[in-house]
Short mmCIF file of C-alpha atoms and ligand atoms in Angstrom, two decimals:
data_model
loop_
_atom_site.label_atom_id
_atom_site.label_comp_id
_atom_site.label_asym_id
_atom_site.label_seq_id
_atom_site.Cartn_x
_atom_site.Cartn_y
_atom_site.Cartn_z
CA MET A 1 -20.41 -4.89 -31.17
CA ARG A 2 -17.35 -3.21 -32.63
CA PHE A 3 -14.55 -2.12 -30.38
CA VAL A 4 -13.81 1.01 -32.48
CA ASP A 5 -17.40 2.24 -31.72
CA LEU A 6 -16.73 1.92 -27.92
CA ILE A 7 -13.53 4.02 -28.31
CA ALA A 8 -15.39 6.71 -30.30
CA ARG A 9 -18.22 6.81 -27.79
CA LYS A 10 -15.85 7.25 -24.88
CA ARG A 11 -13.80 9.84 -26.93
CA ASP A 12 -16.90 11.87 -27.19
CA GLY A 13 -17.66 11.68 -23.48
CA ARG A 14 -20.57 9.29 -23.51
CA PRO A 15 -20.86 6.51 -20.95
CA LEU A 16 -20.37 2.86 -21.87
CA SER A 17 -22.93 0.30 -20.69
CA PRO A 18 -22.07 -2.77 -18.43
CA GLU A 19 -22.35 -5.05 -21.52
CA GLU A 20 -20.00 -2.91 -23.53
CA LEU A 21 -17.53 -2.78 -20.73
CA ASP A 22 -17.82 -6.58 -20.32
CA PHE A 23 -17.04 -6.92 -24.11
CA ALA A 24 -14.12 -4.50 -23.86
CA VAL A 25 -12.56 -6.19 -20.78
CA GLU A 26 -12.91 -9.66 -22.26
CA GLY A 27 -11.47 -8.64 -25.54
CA MET A 28 -8.46 -6.77 -24.03
CA THR A 29 -7.64 -9.60 -21.55
CA SER A 30 -7.92 -12.45 -24.09
CA GLY A 31 -5.83 -10.63 -26.63
CA ALA A 32 -8.73 -10.54 -29.23
CA VAL A 33 -8.46 -6.85 -29.18
CA PRO A 34 -5.01 -5.46 -30.36
CA ASP A 35 -3.10 -3.31 -27.87
CA TYR A 36 -3.40 -0.25 -30.04
CA GLN A 37 -7.14 -0.24 -29.69
CA ALA A 38 -7.04 -1.19 -26.02
CA SER A 39 -4.66 1.75 -25.45
CA ALA A 40 -6.93 4.16 -27.35
CA LEU A 41 -9.77 3.19 -25.11
CA LEU A 42 -7.67 3.65 -21.94
CA MET A 43 -6.59 7.04 -23.21
CA ALA A 44 -10.21 8.05 -23.90
CA ILE A 45 -11.24 6.95 -20.43
CA THR A 46 -8.24 8.91 -18.92
CA LEU A 47 -9.32 12.10 -20.71
CA GLN A 48 -13.09 11.80 -20.37
CA GLY A 49 -13.38 10.06 -17.08
CA MET A 50 -16.27 7.72 -16.05
CA THR A 51 -19.45 7.84 -13.94
CA ASP A 52 -19.55 5.95 -10.76
CA ASP A 53 -21.86 3.39 -12.39
CA GLU A 54 -19.42 2.83 -15.36
CA THR A 55 -16.39 2.60 -12.89
CA ALA A 56 -18.40 -0.08 -10.91
CA ALA A 57 -19.19 -1.94 -14.00
CA LEU A 58 -15.58 -1.86 -15.23
CA THR A 59 -14.49 -3.12 -11.90
CA ASP A 60 -17.01 -5.88 -12.01
CA ALA A 61 -15.93 -6.96 -15.43
CA MET A 62 -12.30 -6.97 -14.33
CA LEU A 63 -13.19 -9.00 -11.20
CA ARG A 64 -14.95 -11.55 -13.33
CA SER A 65 -11.76 -12.00 -15.51
CA GLY A 66 -10.26 -14.36 -13.00
CA ASP A 67 -10.67 -16.29 -9.71
CA ARG A 68 -12.21 -14.88 -6.57
CA VAL A 69 -11.04 -16.27 -3.14
CA ASP A 70 -13.93 -17.91 -1.25
CA LEU A 71 -13.52 -17.16 2.42
CA SER A 72 -17.06 -18.12 3.38
CA GLY A 73 -15.74 -21.17 5.22
CA ILE A 74 -14.06 -18.98 7.77
CA PRO A 75 -16.71 -17.74 10.28
CA GLY A 76 -17.01 -14.04 10.94
CA ILE A 77 -16.63 -10.85 9.06
CA LYS A 78 -13.34 -10.79 7.10
CA VAL A 79 -11.85 -7.24 7.03
CA GLY A 80 -9.43 -6.39 4.27
CA LYS A 81 -7.04 -3.42 4.20
CA HIS A 82 -5.29 -1.63 1.33
CA SER A 83 -2.91 1.25 1.10
CA THR A 84 -2.30 3.28 -2.11
CA GLY A 85 1.45 3.17 -1.29
CA GLY A 86 3.94 5.35 0.21
CA VAL A 87 7.52 5.65 1.70
CA GLY A 88 8.15 4.00 5.05
CA ASP A 89 4.62 2.65 4.87
CA LYS A 90 4.84 -0.42 7.05
CA VAL A 91 1.35 0.02 8.29
CA SER A 92 -0.02 -3.38 6.98
CA ILE A 93 2.82 -5.25 8.77
CA VAL A 94 1.78 -3.83 12.16
CA LEU A 95 -2.01 -3.42 11.58
CA ALA A 96 -2.82 -6.89 10.32
CA PRO A 97 -1.54 -8.83 13.39
CA LEU A 98 -2.63 -6.05 15.74
CA ALA A 99 -6.26 -6.03 14.51
CA ALA A 100 -6.19 -9.86 14.56
CA ALA A 101 -4.93 -9.79 18.14
CA CYS A 102 -8.13 -7.63 18.96
CA GLY A 103 -10.38 -10.41 17.42
CA ALA A 104 -10.65 -9.12 13.73
CA ILE A 105 -10.08 -11.60 10.87
CA VAL A 106 -7.63 -9.98 8.46
CA PRO A 107 -6.92 -11.91 5.17
CA LYS A 108 -4.46 -9.84 3.32
CA MET A 109 -2.93 -9.86 -0.14
CA SER A 110 -0.21 -7.23 -0.65
CA GLY A 111 2.07 -5.99 -3.39
CA ARG A 112 5.74 -5.38 -4.07
CA GLY A 113 7.56 -2.05 -4.34
CA LEU A 114 6.41 0.24 -7.22
CA GLY A 115 8.50 3.22 -8.21
CA HIS A 116 9.79 5.06 -5.33
CA THR A 117 7.28 3.28 -2.86
CA GLY A 118 8.20 0.25 -0.97
CA GLY A 119 6.17 -3.01 -0.93
CA THR A 120 4.82 -5.04 1.92
CA LEU A 121 5.95 -8.39 0.31
CA ASP A 122 9.49 -7.19 -0.10
CA LYS A 123 9.63 -6.09 3.50
CA LEU A 124 8.25 -9.37 4.86
CA GLU A 125 10.65 -11.43 2.82
CA SER A 126 13.49 -9.87 4.65
CA ILE A 127 12.51 -12.10 7.55
CA PRO A 128 14.54 -15.27 7.07
CA GLY A 129 12.44 -17.99 5.61
CA PHE A 130 9.21 -15.93 5.21
CA ARG A 131 7.01 -17.13 2.42
CA VAL A 132 4.49 -14.88 0.68
CA ASP A 133 3.61 -17.50 -2.04
CA LEU A 134 1.35 -19.78 0.12
CA THR A 135 -1.40 -21.53 -1.80
CA ILE A 136 -4.94 -20.31 -1.20
CA ALA A 137 -5.58 -23.39 0.93
CA GLU A 138 -2.53 -22.64 3.09
CA PHE A 139 -3.61 -18.97 3.25
CA LYS A 140 -7.00 -19.85 4.52
CA ALA A 141 -5.50 -22.28 7.10
CA VAL A 142 -3.27 -19.50 8.49
CA VAL A 143 -6.13 -17.01 8.56
CA ARG A 144 -8.24 -19.46 10.48
CA GLU A 145 -5.54 -20.27 12.95
CA VAL A 146 -3.83 -16.92 13.53
CA GLY A 147 -6.54 -14.46 12.44
CA THR A 148 -4.33 -13.00 9.72
CA CYS A 149 -2.03 -14.00 6.95
CA ILE A 150 -0.19 -11.75 4.37
CA ILE A 151 0.61 -13.14 0.94
CA GLY A 152 1.02 -12.07 -2.72
CA GLN A 153 -1.83 -11.96 -5.26
CA THR A 154 -1.93 -15.19 -7.26
CA ALA A 155 -1.60 -14.93 -11.07
CA ARG A 156 -5.26 -16.04 -11.43
CA LEU A 157 -6.58 -13.02 -9.51
CA VAL A 158 -7.80 -10.35 -11.92
CA PRO A 159 -5.76 -11.15 -14.98
CA ALA A 160 -7.54 -8.18 -16.78
CA ASP A 161 -5.65 -5.88 -14.36
CA LYS A 162 -2.31 -7.44 -15.26
CA LYS A 163 -2.95 -6.75 -18.86
CA LEU A 164 -4.39 -3.26 -18.44
CA TYR A 165 -1.75 -2.16 -15.83
CA GLY A 166 1.05 -3.16 -18.24
CA LEU A 167 -0.50 -1.10 -21.09
CA ARG A 168 -1.28 1.87 -18.76
CA ASP A 169 2.32 1.87 -17.55
CA VAL A 170 3.66 2.62 -21.13
CA THR A 171 0.77 4.76 -22.54
CA GLY A 172 0.58 7.62 -20.10
CA THR A 173 -2.72 6.32 -18.69
CA ILE A 174 -1.74 5.45 -15.04
CA ASP A 175 -3.11 8.81 -13.74
CA SER A 176 -6.76 8.18 -14.10
CA ILE A 177 -9.08 7.91 -11.08
CA PRO A 178 -11.51 5.44 -12.67
CA LEU A 179 -8.63 3.28 -13.92
CA ILE A 180 -6.75 3.44 -10.57
CA SER A 181 -9.85 2.70 -8.45
CA SER A 182 -11.05 -0.11 -10.72
CA SER A 183 -7.50 -1.62 -10.73
CA ILE A 184 -7.21 -1.54 -6.99
CA MET A 185 -10.81 -2.52 -6.15
CA SER A 186 -11.15 -5.35 -8.55
CA LYS A 187 -8.17 -7.03 -6.79
CA LYS A 188 -9.46 -6.17 -3.30
CA LEU A 189 -12.92 -7.62 -4.07
CA ALA A 190 -11.32 -10.69 -5.55
CA GLU A 191 -9.61 -11.28 -2.21
CA GLY A 192 -13.01 -12.12 -0.76
CA SER A 193 -13.27 -9.91 2.35
CA ASN A 194 -16.71 -8.58 3.50
CA ALA A 195 -15.45 -5.26 4.66
CA LEU A 196 -12.56 -3.06 3.57
CA VAL A 197 -10.50 -0.16 4.98
CA LEU A 198 -8.55 1.73 2.46
CA ASP A 199 -5.62 3.98 3.41
CA VAL A 200 -5.44 6.59 0.68
CA LYS A 201 -2.03 8.30 0.94
CA CYS A 202 -1.77 12.01 0.07
CA GLY A 203 1.28 14.15 -0.52
CA ASP A 204 4.75 14.32 -1.96
CA GLY A 205 5.49 10.60 -1.75
CA ALA A 206 1.97 9.36 -2.82
CA PHE A 207 0.13 8.69 -6.08
CA MET A 208 -2.24 11.49 -5.24
CA ARG A 209 -0.21 14.46 -4.36
CA ASP A 210 -3.03 16.87 -3.46
CA ARG A 211 -5.97 16.58 -1.10
CA GLN A 212 -8.60 16.95 -3.89
CA GLY A 213 -7.20 14.07 -5.92
CA ALA A 214 -6.95 11.83 -2.81
CA GLN A 215 -10.51 12.73 -1.79
CA ALA A 216 -11.81 11.91 -5.39
CA LEU A 217 -9.89 8.55 -5.45
CA ALA A 218 -11.24 7.68 -1.93
CA GLN A 219 -14.79 8.46 -2.99
CA SER A 220 -14.47 6.49 -6.15
CA MET A 221 -13.17 3.35 -4.38
CA VAL A 222 -15.62 3.52 -1.56
CA ALA A 223 -18.49 3.89 -4.12
CA ILE A 224 -17.17 0.71 -5.95
CA GLY A 225 -17.09 -1.18 -2.67
CA HIS A 226 -20.65 -0.25 -1.74
CA HIS A 227 -21.87 -1.24 -5.26
CA ALA A 228 -20.27 -4.55 -4.78
CA GLY A 229 -21.96 -5.00 -1.36
CA VAL A 230 -18.72 -4.69 0.67
CA ARG A 231 -18.75 -2.30 3.39
CA THR A 232 -15.82 0.09 2.56
CA GLU A 233 -14.31 3.07 4.17
CA ALA A 234 -11.37 5.13 3.26
CA VAL A 235 -9.02 7.11 5.49
CA ILE A 236 -6.89 9.77 3.85
CA THR A 237 -3.39 10.01 5.53
CA ASP A 238 -0.46 12.21 5.04
CA MET A 239 2.47 11.00 2.85
CA ASP A 240 4.36 14.27 2.50
CA THR A 241 7.05 12.95 4.63
CA PRO A 242 8.06 9.23 5.30
CA LEU A 243 5.92 7.31 7.81
CA GLY A 244 8.10 6.44 10.85
CA ALA A 245 11.93 6.69 10.76
CA ALA A 246 12.85 3.62 8.72
CA VAL A 247 12.65 3.29 4.90
CA GLY A 248 14.00 -0.06 3.58
CA ASN A 249 13.02 -3.57 3.99
CA SER A 250 14.55 -5.10 7.04
CA LEU A 251 14.77 -1.71 8.73
CA GLU A 252 10.92 -1.33 8.45
CA ILE A 253 10.48 -4.87 9.85
CA ALA A 254 12.54 -3.79 12.88
CA GLU A 255 10.60 -0.65 13.22
CA SER A 256 7.32 -2.58 12.96
CA ILE A 257 8.50 -4.86 15.80
CA ASP A 258 9.27 -1.76 17.89
CA MET A 259 5.73 -0.48 17.21
CA LEU A 260 4.24 -3.90 18.22
CA ARG A 261 6.17 -3.54 21.50
CA GLY A 262 4.43 -0.31 22.07
CA ALA A 263 7.60 1.80 21.22
CA GLY A 264 6.58 3.01 17.83
CA PRO A 265 7.10 6.46 16.39
CA ALA A 266 4.08 8.79 17.14
CA ASP A 267 3.10 9.24 13.48
CA LEU A 268 2.97 5.50 12.72
CA THR A 269 1.22 4.87 15.96
CA ALA A 270 -1.46 7.47 15.07
CA VAL A 271 -2.13 6.05 11.60
CA VAL A 272 -2.16 2.31 12.78
CA THR A 273 -4.41 3.06 15.65
CA HIS A 274 -6.82 4.91 13.56
CA LEU A 275 -6.97 2.33 10.83
CA ALA A 276 -7.19 -0.63 13.24
CA SER A 277 -10.03 1.08 15.06
CA ARG A 278 -11.99 1.40 11.83
CA MET A 279 -11.30 -2.24 11.06
CA LEU A 280 -12.50 -3.36 14.52
CA VAL A 281 -15.75 -1.30 13.94
CA LEU A 282 -16.41 -2.70 10.46
CA GLY A 283 -15.46 -6.19 11.62
CA GLY A 284 -18.16 -5.96 14.23
CA ILE A 285 -15.70 -6.32 17.20
CA GLU A 286 -16.42 -2.90 18.67
CA SER A 287 -19.38 -0.61 18.03
CA ASP A 288 -17.53 2.69 18.27
CA ALA A 289 -14.10 3.92 17.27
CA HIS A 290 -13.29 5.25 20.76
CA ALA A 291 -13.81 1.80 22.39
CA ALA A 292 -11.90 0.20 19.37
CA ALA A 293 -8.92 2.59 19.88
CA SER A 294 -8.63 1.57 23.56
CA LEU A 295 -8.76 -2.07 22.57
CA VAL A 296 -5.89 -1.55 20.10
CA GLY A 297 -3.96 0.26 22.83
CA ARG A 298 -4.31 -2.62 25.21
CA ALA A 299 -3.17 -5.12 22.48
CA LEU A 300 -0.08 -3.03 22.03
CA ALA A 301 0.63 -2.67 25.70
CA SER A 302 0.08 -6.33 26.49
CA GLY A 303 2.24 -7.56 23.66
CA LYS A 304 -0.62 -9.52 22.14
CA GLY A 305 -0.10 -7.85 18.74
CA LEU A 306 3.56 -8.84 18.73
CA GLU A 307 2.61 -12.40 19.78
CA THR A 308 0.19 -12.62 16.81
CA PHE A 309 2.82 -11.32 14.50
CA ALA A 310 5.29 -13.99 15.79
CA ARG A 311 2.63 -16.69 15.14
CA MET A 312 2.00 -15.40 11.63
CA ILE A 313 5.66 -15.36 10.87
CA ASP A 314 6.10 -18.86 12.13
CA ARG A 315 3.05 -20.16 10.14
CA GLN A 316 4.40 -18.61 6.99
CA GLY A 317 7.72 -20.36 7.31
CA GLY A 318 9.72 -17.40 8.83
CA ASP A 319 12.02 -17.27 11.81
CA ALA A 320 9.82 -15.90 14.55
CA ARG A 321 12.75 -15.34 16.81
CA VAL A 322 13.27 -11.99 14.90
CA VAL A 323 10.69 -10.41 17.25
CA ASP A 324 13.06 -10.82 20.13
CA ASP A 325 16.41 -10.67 18.30
CA ARG A 326 16.84 -8.22 15.53
CA THR A 327 20.31 -9.41 14.69
CA LEU A 328 18.56 -12.27 12.85
CA LEU A 329 17.39 -9.64 10.36
CA PRO A 330 19.72 -8.78 7.41
CA ALA A 331 21.86 -5.66 8.24
CA ALA A 332 23.95 -3.66 5.76
CA PRO A 333 27.63 -3.44 6.59
CA GLY A 334 28.00 0.30 5.61
CA ARG A 335 26.83 3.54 7.47
CA GLU A 336 26.90 7.11 6.24
CA ARG A 337 25.30 9.97 7.97
CA LEU A 338 24.05 13.19 6.35
CA THR A 339 24.43 16.16 8.76
CA ALA A 340 22.85 19.60 8.96
CA SER A 341 24.74 22.21 7.07
CA ARG A 342 23.23 24.95 9.29
CA SER A 343 21.11 25.25 12.45
CA GLY A 344 17.38 25.85 12.15
CA TYR A 345 14.17 23.81 11.74
CA VAL A 346 13.57 20.91 9.38
CA THR A 347 10.85 22.45 7.31
CA ARG A 348 10.64 19.53 4.76
CA LEU A 349 11.55 15.92 4.66
CA GLY A 350 10.29 14.95 1.29
CA ALA A 351 8.97 11.41 1.07
CA GLN A 352 9.55 10.96 -2.69
CA ALA A 353 13.22 11.81 -2.62
CA ILE A 354 13.85 9.61 0.44
CA GLY A 355 12.08 6.75 -1.39
CA ARG A 356 14.36 7.37 -4.41
CA ALA A 357 17.39 7.48 -2.18
CA ALA A 358 16.47 4.08 -0.60
CA ASN A 359 15.94 2.63 -4.09
CA ALA A 360 19.33 3.99 -5.28
CA LEU A 361 20.92 2.00 -2.41
CA GLY A 362 19.18 -1.10 -3.68
CA ALA A 363 16.01 -1.27 -1.52
CA GLY A 364 13.80 -1.27 -4.52
CA ARG A 365 13.91 -2.35 -8.23
CA ARG A 366 14.98 -0.49 -11.30
CA GLN A 367 13.40 -3.01 -13.46
CA LEU A 368 10.85 -5.70 -13.16
CA GLY A 369 12.30 -8.86 -11.78
CA ASP A 370 15.42 -7.18 -10.17
CA ALA A 371 16.29 -8.56 -6.72
CA VAL A 372 15.88 -6.11 -3.82
CA ASP A 373 18.57 -5.80 -1.11
CA SER A 374 16.77 -6.47 2.12
CA ALA A 375 19.23 -4.89 4.35
CA VAL A 376 19.85 -1.30 2.93
CA GLY A 377 17.86 1.76 3.53
CA ILE A 378 17.59 5.00 5.43
CA VAL A 379 16.79 5.93 8.92
CA ALA A 380 15.54 9.44 9.53
CA MET A 381 17.05 10.89 12.80
CA VAL A 382 14.85 13.88 12.74
CA LYS A 383 11.25 14.65 11.70
CA ALA A 384 9.79 17.70 9.85
CA GLY A 385 9.43 20.48 12.45
CA ASP A 386 12.38 19.48 14.60
CA ALA A 387 14.99 21.98 15.64
CA VAL A 388 18.54 21.08 14.58
CA GLY A 389 21.98 22.42 15.20
CA GLU A 390 24.76 22.71 12.55
CA GLY A 391 26.51 19.33 12.19
CA GLN A 392 23.70 17.40 13.69
CA PRO A 393 23.00 13.98 11.98
CA LEU A 394 19.79 14.07 10.03
CA LEU A 395 19.65 10.83 8.04
CA GLU A 396 21.59 7.62 8.41
CA LEU A 397 22.17 5.61 5.14
CA HIS A 398 22.57 1.91 5.45
CA HIS A 399 24.50 0.80 2.38
CA ARG A 400 26.39 -2.16 0.91
CA ASP A 401 29.97 -1.36 0.00
CA GLY A 402 28.94 2.18 -1.25
CA ARG A 403 26.55 0.84 -3.89
CA GLY A 404 24.31 3.69 -5.04
CA LEU A 405 25.62 5.94 -2.20
CA ALA A 406 26.50 9.02 -4.16
CA ALA A 407 23.03 9.04 -5.88
CA ALA A 408 21.32 8.32 -2.55
CA LEU A 409 23.08 11.16 -0.73
CA ALA A 410 22.16 13.61 -3.52
CA ALA A 411 18.51 12.52 -3.21
CA CYS A 412 18.60 12.88 0.56
CA ARG A 413 20.03 16.44 0.25
CA GLU A 414 17.16 17.19 -2.14
CA ALA A 415 14.71 15.78 0.34
CA ILE A 416 15.64 17.81 3.38
CA THR A 417 15.29 21.64 3.88
CA ILE A 418 16.27 23.61 6.89
CA GLY A 419 14.67 26.96 7.46
CA ASP A 420 14.48 29.68 10.10
CA THR A 421 11.04 28.96 11.42
CA ALA A 422 9.26 25.73 12.38
CA PRO A 423 6.57 24.62 9.97
CA ALA A 424 3.03 24.31 11.10
CA PRO A 425 2.40 20.71 12.38
CA ARG A 426 0.59 18.63 9.72
CA PRO A 427 -1.91 16.05 11.02
CA LYS A 428 -1.45 12.43 9.90
CA ILE A 429 -5.12 11.77 9.46
CA LEU A 430 -6.29 14.14 6.76
CA GLY A 431 -9.84 13.02 6.25
CA GLU A 432 -12.26 10.05 5.89
CA VAL A 433 -14.77 8.82 3.41
CA ARG A 434 -17.50 6.34 4.78
N1 URA B 1 -2.15 0.41 -7.64
C1 URA B 1 -2.84 -0.44 -8.36
O1 URA B 1 -2.97 -1.62 -7.98
N2 URA B 1 -3.45 -0.04 -9.58
C2 URA B 1 -3.26 1.22 -9.97
O2 URA B 1 -3.71 1.56 -11.01
C3 URA B 1 -2.47 2.11 -9.20
C4 URA B 1 -1.93 1.65 -8.03
#
């Protein structure tokens, strides 16, 4: 088999067989295939697309490039969750302990911030002492004991994705549904869960900006899950505007704790409740979503979800007292408020610009390996649709000695629009693929 023939076949829009995809993935991961040929194949895939069968075969080849976590020693259905990433997206931090408090088993491997989006691992690391680098044996022990554990992916999980993602990042081949879905799903399948709920974000602050793209990505990932024998569902949720009020690492942990106390913002509560309910159904805890939603509501009201979060923090080396005392979380010394220049309605609060503003303050990375500032970020004091008066505070920026403040203020001004009429309310749950 010659790699150049595979490139030409894909260039001409013809499908590749599982054997050819195995050969391609093996060659690209081991380095036997030079980066220029690998990049040419990635571009051909981006331009020509792939059938569902090809995408499943590509995912399978990537999955087999590394280790797969064996969770079979933990009894019960293990339910994973993945978000395609957004701004203010603290869903996993609330959802994993909440679903575990309702009886689900939720082993979770998460990522770091990417571009303007935040990362669950960066947020959790703002809790003093919290470790995301547990060994697989420690991970399993915490899942067994607490019902959930959130760590980072180990280097041995899907090395093919590490290689391909690096090439895609610099060859204009990130925006390809088969490449995105095989990248995400190979890692999710390697985590060893038997069921999976995907939160596919859609809108200004998401990878998929329009509904059609989000639907296609959701369908592609669900098809891969089913091919691999893992019960998979996707929920398409709005990411036009940040989720909740807080954007920034420790600020989002504080808001997650509020939510687990039953005092979360309405949009976050809606998304978490919906996803948790689907996880309970897939995990065999409840037979219908209605009963599952009321179980989730009881776990919030009783504080059981918060208790589970505190146990998870403790077992992962963190200071669990943060759930009762937020002064233990890092806080930025500076505050600056952006106020309304006129009265009217907030017609837009753009997630992407708010994410960029938080990053300018230091909440995210400019380059791989940069340290993030756990304390800085933005708290939205209004939501899209709110009526505001001239001079009313709209956003509060938490900064460290003015670092990045001018750029952050400029991005915040770009994010927010005030108009004369209230916009139509936009639902948080936009669709589902089962
Ligand atoms: N997240 C991933 O893990 N892979 C992609 O290709 C895009 C987002």
